[in-house]
């Protein structure tokens, strides 16, 4: 790994005792700032798409069903660290969640917006994780040298409401040369719930 890249440890589990964790939105930004680093991200790129097989499976809709895609590029200290895209069933827009179609940063977050607008409460999520080679776009965006051998860690997170129905799929792509992950399960002491970024 280049000496110019400082690894960042993302907590994937929600941590109510520390007010960060989950690797998404406001919680992710808070975790980055807590480590005395500066997060930033692009304005959302919003599209209406047809659900691919993976999206359809995770959201439990028919393949080809209309979904709203919201994509952002995420940076730490002005360096690219991840790509994140969320998909929502278009029926949420039809029910009144029209901000999903706007290329704006929905505050205080889309999950809170859906709760306020539609009464959808996220009660849990499931992560599916795999590792793969980068594609050409990812190699260019993350400034990977040809033949670097850096893999992409892809995390597909499905969010569930109180009725057990999935309403959001978020896929985040992390290059493995600058990202580490922390998962806390059970009664972990609060002073052990975070790690420094120097894990090498």
PDB file of C-alpha atoms in Angstrom:
ATOM      1  CA  UNK A   1       0.000   0.000   0.000  1.00  0.00           C
ATOM      2  CA  UNK A   2       1.192   3.494  -0.827  1.00  0.00           C
ATOM      3  CA  UNK A   3       2.631   5.475   2.060  1.00  0.00           C
ATOM      4  CA  UNK A   4       0.242   8.275   1.059  1.00  0.00           C
ATOM      5  CA  UNK A   5      -2.803   6.194   2.028  1.00  0.00           C
ATOM      6  CA  UNK A   6      -3.810   5.868   5.687  1.00  0.00           C
ATOM      7  CA  UNK A   7      -6.087   2.866   6.345  1.00  0.00           C
ATOM      8  CA  UNK A   8      -9.479   3.648   7.850  1.00  0.00           C
ATOM      9  CA  UNK A   9     -11.378   1.265  10.134  1.00  0.00           C
ATOM     10  CA  UNK A  10     -15.155   1.329   9.527  1.00  0.00           C
ATOM     11  CA  UNK A  11     -17.448  -0.094  12.197  1.00  0.00           C
ATOM     12  CA  UNK A  12     -20.075  -2.125  10.335  1.00  0.00           C
ATOM     13  CA  UNK A  13     -22.359  -2.731  13.313  1.00  0.00           C
ATOM     14  CA  UNK A  14     -24.609  -0.008  14.721  1.00  0.00           C
ATOM     15  CA  UNK A  15     -23.260   1.195  18.061  1.00  0.00           C
ATOM     16  CA  UNK A  16     -25.844   3.167  20.096  1.00  0.00           C
ATOM     17  CA  UNK A  17     -23.329   3.691  22.909  1.00  0.00           C
ATOM     18  CA  UNK A  18     -20.969   5.591  20.620  1.00  0.00           C
ATOM     19  CA  UNK A  19     -23.501   7.140  18.179  1.00  0.00           C
ATOM     20  CA  UNK A  20     -21.681   5.851  15.127  1.00  0.00           C
ATOM     21  CA  UNK A  21     -21.242   2.675  13.187  1.00  0.00           C
ATOM     22  CA  UNK A  22     -22.987   1.009  10.300  1.00  0.00           C
ATOM     23  CA  UNK A  23     -20.748   2.455   7.591  1.00  0.00           C
ATOM     24  CA  UNK A  24     -23.484   4.670   6.163  1.00  0.00           C
ATOM     25  CA  UNK A  25     -24.649   8.270   6.098  1.00  0.00           C
ATOM     26  CA  UNK A  26     -24.448  10.464   9.172  1.00  0.00           C
ATOM     27  CA  UNK A  27     -23.022   7.668  11.346  1.00  0.00           C
ATOM     28  CA  UNK A  28     -20.166   7.050   8.903  1.00  0.00           C
ATOM     29  CA  UNK A  29     -19.356  10.772   8.708  1.00  0.00           C
ATOM     30  CA  UNK A  30     -19.353  10.986  12.516  1.00  0.00           C
ATOM     31  CA  UNK A  31     -16.992   8.032  12.804  1.00  0.00           C
ATOM     32  CA  UNK A  32     -14.554   9.578  10.329  1.00  0.00           C
ATOM     33  CA  UNK A  33     -14.600  12.909  12.171  1.00  0.00           C
ATOM     34  CA  UNK A  34     -14.201  11.162  15.537  1.00  0.00           C
ATOM     35  CA  UNK A  35     -10.883   9.823  14.236  1.00  0.00           C
ATOM     36  CA  UNK A  36      -9.762  13.400  13.451  1.00  0.00           C
ATOM     37  CA  UNK A  37     -10.102  12.902   9.697  1.00  0.00           C
ATOM     38  CA  UNK A  38     -12.184  14.815   7.178  1.00  0.00           C
ATOM     39  CA  UNK A  39     -15.021  13.055   5.316  1.00  0.00           C
ATOM     40  CA  UNK A  40     -16.682  14.322   2.146  1.00  0.00           C
ATOM     41  CA  UNK A  41     -18.888  12.911  -0.577  1.00  0.00           C
ATOM     42  CA  UNK A  42     -20.344  13.791  -3.948  1.00  0.00           C
ATOM     43  CA  UNK A  43     -23.885  14.980  -4.520  1.00  0.00           C
ATOM     44  CA  UNK A  44     -26.136  11.977  -5.131  1.00  0.00           C
ATOM     45  CA  UNK A  45     -26.464  10.756  -8.697  1.00  0.00           C
ATOM     46  CA  UNK A  46     -30.097   9.669  -8.975  1.00  0.00           C
ATOM     47  CA  UNK A  47     -31.530   7.322 -11.604  1.00  0.00           C
ATOM     48  CA  UNK A  48     -34.626   5.225 -12.190  1.00  0.00           C
ATOM     49  CA  UNK A  49     -33.487   1.737 -13.145  1.00  0.00           C
ATOM     50  CA  UNK A  50     -34.868  -1.742 -13.739  1.00  0.00           C
ATOM     51  CA  UNK A  51     -33.958  -4.127 -10.922  1.00  0.00           C
ATOM     52  CA  UNK A  52     -31.192  -6.564 -11.832  1.00  0.00           C
ATOM     53  CA  UNK A  53     -31.294 -10.127 -10.551  1.00  0.00           C
ATOM     54  CA  UNK A  54     -29.256  -9.222  -7.435  1.00  0.00           C
ATOM     55  CA  UNK A  55     -31.315  -6.132  -6.615  1.00  0.00           C
ATOM     56  CA  UNK A  56     -34.572  -8.014  -7.194  1.00  0.00           C
ATOM     57  CA  UNK A  57     -33.464 -10.874  -4.951  1.00  0.00           C
ATOM     58  CA  UNK A  58     -32.364  -8.627  -2.094  1.00  0.00           C
ATOM     59  CA  UNK A  59     -35.444  -6.335  -2.273  1.00  0.00           C
ATOM     60  CA  UNK A  60     -37.820  -9.248  -2.938  1.00  0.00           C
ATOM     61  CA  UNK A  61     -39.279  -7.723  -6.084  1.00  0.00           C
ATOM     62  CA  UNK A  62     -39.618  -9.044  -9.624  1.00  0.00           C
ATOM     63  CA  UNK A  63     -36.564  -8.681 -11.836  1.00  0.00           C
ATOM     64  CA  UNK A  64     -37.084  -5.614 -14.039  1.00  0.00           C
ATOM     65  CA  UNK A  65     -39.206  -3.804 -11.434  1.00  0.00           C
ATOM     66  CA  UNK A  66     -38.572  -0.036 -11.334  1.00  0.00           C
ATOM     67  CA  UNK A  67     -36.198   1.048  -8.542  1.00  0.00           C
ATOM     68  CA  UNK A  68     -34.613   4.355  -7.575  1.00  0.00           C
ATOM     69  CA  UNK A  69     -30.810   4.362  -7.488  1.00  0.00           C
ATOM     70  CA  UNK A  70     -28.853   6.913  -5.436  1.00  0.00           C
ATOM     71  CA  UNK A  71     -25.073   6.810  -5.928  1.00  0.00           C
ATOM     72  CA  UNK A  72     -22.308   8.715  -4.119  1.00  0.00           C
ATOM     73  CA  UNK A  73     -18.529   8.798  -4.202  1.00  0.00           C
ATOM     74  CA  UNK A  74     -17.009   9.035  -0.724  1.00  0.00           C
ATOM     75  CA  UNK A  75     -13.688  10.554   0.299  1.00  0.00           C
ATOM     76  CA  UNK A  76     -11.538  10.813   3.410  1.00  0.00           C
ATOM     77  CA  UNK A  77      -9.000  13.639   3.566  1.00  0.00           C
ATOM     78  CA  UNK A  78      -9.818  14.338  -0.112  1.00  0.00           C
ATOM     79  CA  UNK A  79      -8.780  10.822  -1.168  1.00  0.00           C
ATOM     80  CA  UNK A  80     -11.278   8.298  -2.615  1.00  0.00           C
ATOM     81  CA  UNK A  81     -12.176   5.608  -0.077  1.00  0.00           C
ATOM     82  CA  UNK A  82     -15.486   4.084  -1.200  1.00  0.00           C
ATOM     83  CA  UNK A  83     -18.364   4.075  -3.657  1.00  0.00           C
ATOM     84  CA  UNK A  84     -21.895   3.676  -2.319  1.00  0.00           C
ATOM     85  CA  UNK A  85     -25.171   3.059  -4.153  1.00  0.00           C
ATOM     86  CA  UNK A  86     -28.604   2.545  -2.599  1.00  0.00           C
ATOM     87  CA  UNK A  87     -31.677   1.177  -4.360  1.00  0.00           C
ATOM     88  CA  UNK A  88     -35.276   1.706  -3.229  1.00  0.00           C
ATOM     89  CA  UNK A  89     -38.471   0.194  -4.687  1.00  0.00           C
ATOM     90  CA  UNK A  90     -40.197   2.826  -6.841  1.00  0.00           C
ATOM     91  CA  UNK A  91     -43.410   2.174  -4.932  1.00  0.00           C
ATOM     92  CA  UNK A  92     -41.962   4.288  -2.094  1.00  0.00           C
ATOM     93  CA  UNK A  93     -41.969   7.297  -4.434  1.00  0.00           C
ATOM     94  CA  UNK A  94     -45.533   6.508  -5.465  1.00  0.00           C
ATOM     95  CA  UNK A  95     -46.493   6.504  -1.784  1.00  0.00           C
ATOM     96  CA  UNK A  96     -45.065  10.006  -1.312  1.00  0.00           C
ATOM     97  CA  UNK A  97     -41.293   9.709  -0.703  1.00  0.00           C
ATOM     98  CA  UNK A  98     -40.559  12.067  -3.607  1.00  0.00           C
ATOM     99  CA  UNK A  99     -37.206  13.262  -2.209  1.00  0.00           C
ATOM    100  CA  UNK A 100     -35.758   9.923  -3.291  1.00  0.00           C
ATOM    101  CA  UNK A 101     -35.847  11.305  -6.836  1.00  0.00           C
ATOM    102  CA  UNK A 102     -34.036  14.523  -5.964  1.00  0.00           C
ATOM    103  CA  UNK A 103     -30.272  14.822  -6.416  1.00  0.00           C
ATOM    104  CA  UNK A 104     -29.878  16.303  -2.943  1.00  0.00           C
ATOM    105  CA  UNK A 105     -28.363  15.130   0.304  1.00  0.00           C
ATOM    106  CA  UNK A 106     -31.499  14.186   2.251  1.00  0.00           C
ATOM    107  CA  UNK A 107     -31.071  15.291   5.869  1.00  0.00           C
ATOM    108  CA  UNK A 108     -30.825  13.806   8.441  1.00  0.00           C
ATOM    109  CA  UNK A 109     -30.687  10.771   6.151  1.00  0.00           C
ATOM    110  CA  UNK A 110     -32.946   8.749   3.866  1.00  0.00           C
ATOM    111  CA  UNK A 111     -33.828   6.217   6.578  1.00  0.00           C
ATOM    112  CA  UNK A 112     -35.048   9.009   8.886  1.00  0.00           C
ATOM    113  CA  UNK A 113     -36.878  10.618   5.952  1.00  0.00           C
ATOM    114  CA  UNK A 114     -38.718   7.386   5.117  1.00  0.00           C
ATOM    115  CA  UNK A 115     -39.729   6.995   8.759  1.00  0.00           C
ATOM    116  CA  UNK A 116     -41.059  10.546   8.919  1.00  0.00           C
ATOM    117  CA  UNK A 117     -42.779  10.459   5.514  1.00  0.00           C
ATOM    118  CA  UNK A 118     -44.066   6.885   5.247  1.00  0.00           C
ATOM    119  CA  UNK A 119     -43.763   5.496   8.770  1.00  0.00           C
ATOM    120  CA  UNK A 120     -41.192   2.927   7.629  1.00  0.00           C
ATOM    121  CA  UNK A 121     -38.922   2.063  10.558  1.00  0.00           C
ATOM    122  CA  UNK A 122     -35.660   0.240   9.972  1.00  0.00           C
ATOM    123  CA  UNK A 123     -35.444  -2.498  12.603  1.00  0.00           C
ATOM    124  CA  UNK A 124     -32.458  -4.399  11.237  1.00  0.00           C
ATOM    125  CA  UNK A 125     -30.175  -5.086   8.332  1.00  0.00           C
ATOM    126  CA  UNK A 126     -28.315  -7.972   6.762  1.00  0.00           C
ATOM    127  CA  UNK A 127     -24.877  -7.718   5.146  1.00  0.00           C
ATOM    128  CA  UNK A 128     -23.709  -9.910   2.277  1.00  0.00           C
ATOM    129  CA  UNK A 129     -19.950  -9.503   1.732  1.00  0.00           C
ATOM    130  CA  UNK A 130     -17.705 -10.638  -1.101  1.00  0.00           C
ATOM    131  CA  UNK A 131     -14.304  -9.765  -2.568  1.00  0.00           C
ATOM    132  CA  UNK A 132     -13.565  -9.347  -6.268  1.00  0.00           C
ATOM    133  CA  UNK A 133     -11.120  -7.659  -8.651  1.00  0.00           C
ATOM    134  CA  UNK A 134     -11.735  -3.999  -9.535  1.00  0.00           C
ATOM    135  CA  UNK A 135     -13.309  -3.011 -12.831  1.00  0.00           C
ATOM    136  CA  UNK A 136     -11.790  -0.313 -15.053  1.00  0.00           C
ATOM    137  CA  UNK A 137     -13.844   2.500 -13.517  1.00  0.00           C
ATOM    138  CA  UNK A 138     -12.901   1.490  -9.959  1.00  0.00           C
ATOM    139  CA  UNK A 139      -9.211   1.198 -10.873  1.00  0.00           C
ATOM    140  CA  UNK A 140      -9.290   4.759 -12.231  1.00  0.00           C
ATOM    141  CA  UNK A 141     -11.406   6.252  -9.428  1.00  0.00           C
ATOM    142  CA  UNK A 142      -9.326   4.717  -6.636  1.00  0.00           C
ATOM    143  CA  UNK A 143      -6.091   5.520  -8.516  1.00  0.00           C
ATOM    144  CA  UNK A 144      -4.860   1.928  -8.496  1.00  0.00           C
ATOM    145  CA  UNK A 145      -1.667   1.155 -10.351  1.00  0.00           C
ATOM    146  CA  UNK A 146      -1.917  -1.458 -13.091  1.00  0.00           C
ATOM    147  CA  UNK A 147      -1.213  -4.869 -11.602  1.00  0.00           C
ATOM    148  CA  UNK A 148      -1.471  -3.536  -8.025  1.00  0.00           C
ATOM    149  CA  UNK A 149      -3.401  -6.622  -6.905  1.00  0.00           C
ATOM    150  CA  UNK A 150      -5.751  -4.482  -4.796  1.00  0.00           C
ATOM    151  CA  UNK A 151      -9.147  -6.198  -4.475  1.00  0.00           C
ATOM    152  CA  UNK A 152     -12.549  -4.631  -3.914  1.00  0.00           C
ATOM    153  CA  UNK A 153     -14.555  -5.569  -0.823  1.00  0.00           C
ATOM    154  CA  UNK A 154     -18.240  -5.238  -1.728  1.00  0.00           C
ATOM    155  CA  UNK A 155     -20.841  -5.095   1.030  1.00  0.00           C
ATOM    156  CA  UNK A 156     -24.500  -5.456   0.088  1.00  0.00           C
ATOM    157  CA  UNK A 157     -26.692  -4.304   2.974  1.00  0.00           C
ATOM    158  CA  UNK A 158     -30.422  -5.023   2.961  1.00  0.00           C
ATOM    159  CA  UNK A 159     -32.517  -2.963   5.385  1.00  0.00           C
ATOM    160  CA  UNK A 160     -35.725  -4.413   6.848  1.00  0.00           C
ATOM    161  CA  UNK A 161     -38.809  -2.725   8.266  1.00  0.00           C
ATOM    162  CA  UNK A 162     -40.888  -3.809  11.274  1.00  0.00           C
ATOM    163  CA  UNK A 163     -42.949  -6.167   9.078  1.00  0.00           C
ATOM    164  CA  UNK A 164     -39.800  -7.954   7.914  1.00  0.00           C
ATOM    165  CA  UNK A 165     -39.937  -6.438   4.434  1.00  0.00           C
ATOM    166  CA  UNK A 166     -36.787  -5.152   2.712  1.00  0.00           C
ATOM    167  CA  UNK A 167     -37.054  -1.514   1.626  1.00  0.00           C
ATOM    168  CA  UNK A 168     -33.468  -0.530   0.810  1.00  0.00           C
ATOM    169  CA  UNK A 169     -30.394  -2.197  -0.663  1.00  0.00           C
ATOM    170  CA  UNK A 170     -27.074  -0.406  -0.234  1.00  0.00           C
ATOM    171  CA  UNK A 171     -23.945  -1.689  -1.928  1.00  0.00           C
ATOM    172  CA  UNK A 172     -20.653  -0.142  -0.847  1.00  0.00           C
ATOM    173  CA  UNK A 173     -17.398  -0.860  -2.649  1.00  0.00           C
ATOM    174  CA  UNK A 174     -14.191  -0.502  -0.626  1.00  0.00           C
ATOM    175  CA  UNK A 175     -10.645  -0.960  -1.981  1.00  0.00           C
ATOM    176  CA  UNK A 176      -8.764  -3.240   0.406  1.00  0.00           C
ATOM    177  CA  UNK A 177      -5.557  -1.205   0.441  1.00  0.00           C
ATOM    178  CA  UNK A 178      -7.137   1.569   2.521  1.00  0.00           C
ATOM    179  CA  UNK A 179     -10.078   0.042   4.371  1.00  0.00           C
ATOM    180  CA  UNK A 180     -10.488  -2.215   7.397  1.00  0.00           C
ATOM    181  CA  UNK A 181     -13.720  -3.317   9.096  1.00  0.00           C
ATOM    182  CA  UNK A 182     -14.795  -3.791  12.707  1.00  0.00           C
ATOM    183  CA  UNK A 183     -17.794  -5.854  13.841  1.00  0.00           C
ATOM    184  CA  UNK A 184     -18.854  -5.823  17.489  1.00  0.00           C
ATOM    185  CA  UNK A 185     -21.164  -8.556  18.762  1.00  0.00           C
ATOM    186  CA  UNK A 186     -22.504  -8.873  22.284  1.00  0.00           C
ATOM    187  CA  UNK A 187     -21.220  -7.108  25.394  1.00  0.00           C
ATOM    188  CA  UNK A 188     -18.045  -5.486  24.076  1.00  0.00           C
ATOM    189  CA  UNK A 189     -16.488  -2.963  26.490  1.00  0.00           C
ATOM    190  CA  UNK A 190     -17.058   0.588  25.274  1.00  0.00           C
ATOM    191  CA  UNK A 191     -13.325   1.367  25.259  1.00  0.00           C
ATOM    192  CA  UNK A 192     -12.775  -1.584  22.898  1.00  0.00           C
ATOM    193  CA  UNK A 193     -15.568  -0.706  20.464  1.00  0.00           C
ATOM    194  CA  UNK A 194     -13.326   1.445  18.291  1.00  0.00           C
ATOM    195  CA  UNK A 195      -9.889   0.839  16.861  1.00  0.00           C
ATOM    196  CA  UNK A 196      -7.224   3.187  15.639  1.00  0.00           C
ATOM    197  CA  UNK A 197      -6.640   3.197  11.901  1.00  0.00           C
ATOM    198  CA  UNK A 198      -3.097   1.880  12.321  1.00  0.00           C
ATOM    199  CA  UNK A 199      -3.849  -1.855  12.120  1.00  0.00           C
ATOM    200  CA  UNK A 200      -0.868  -2.925  10.033  1.00  0.00           C
TER     201      UNK A 200
END
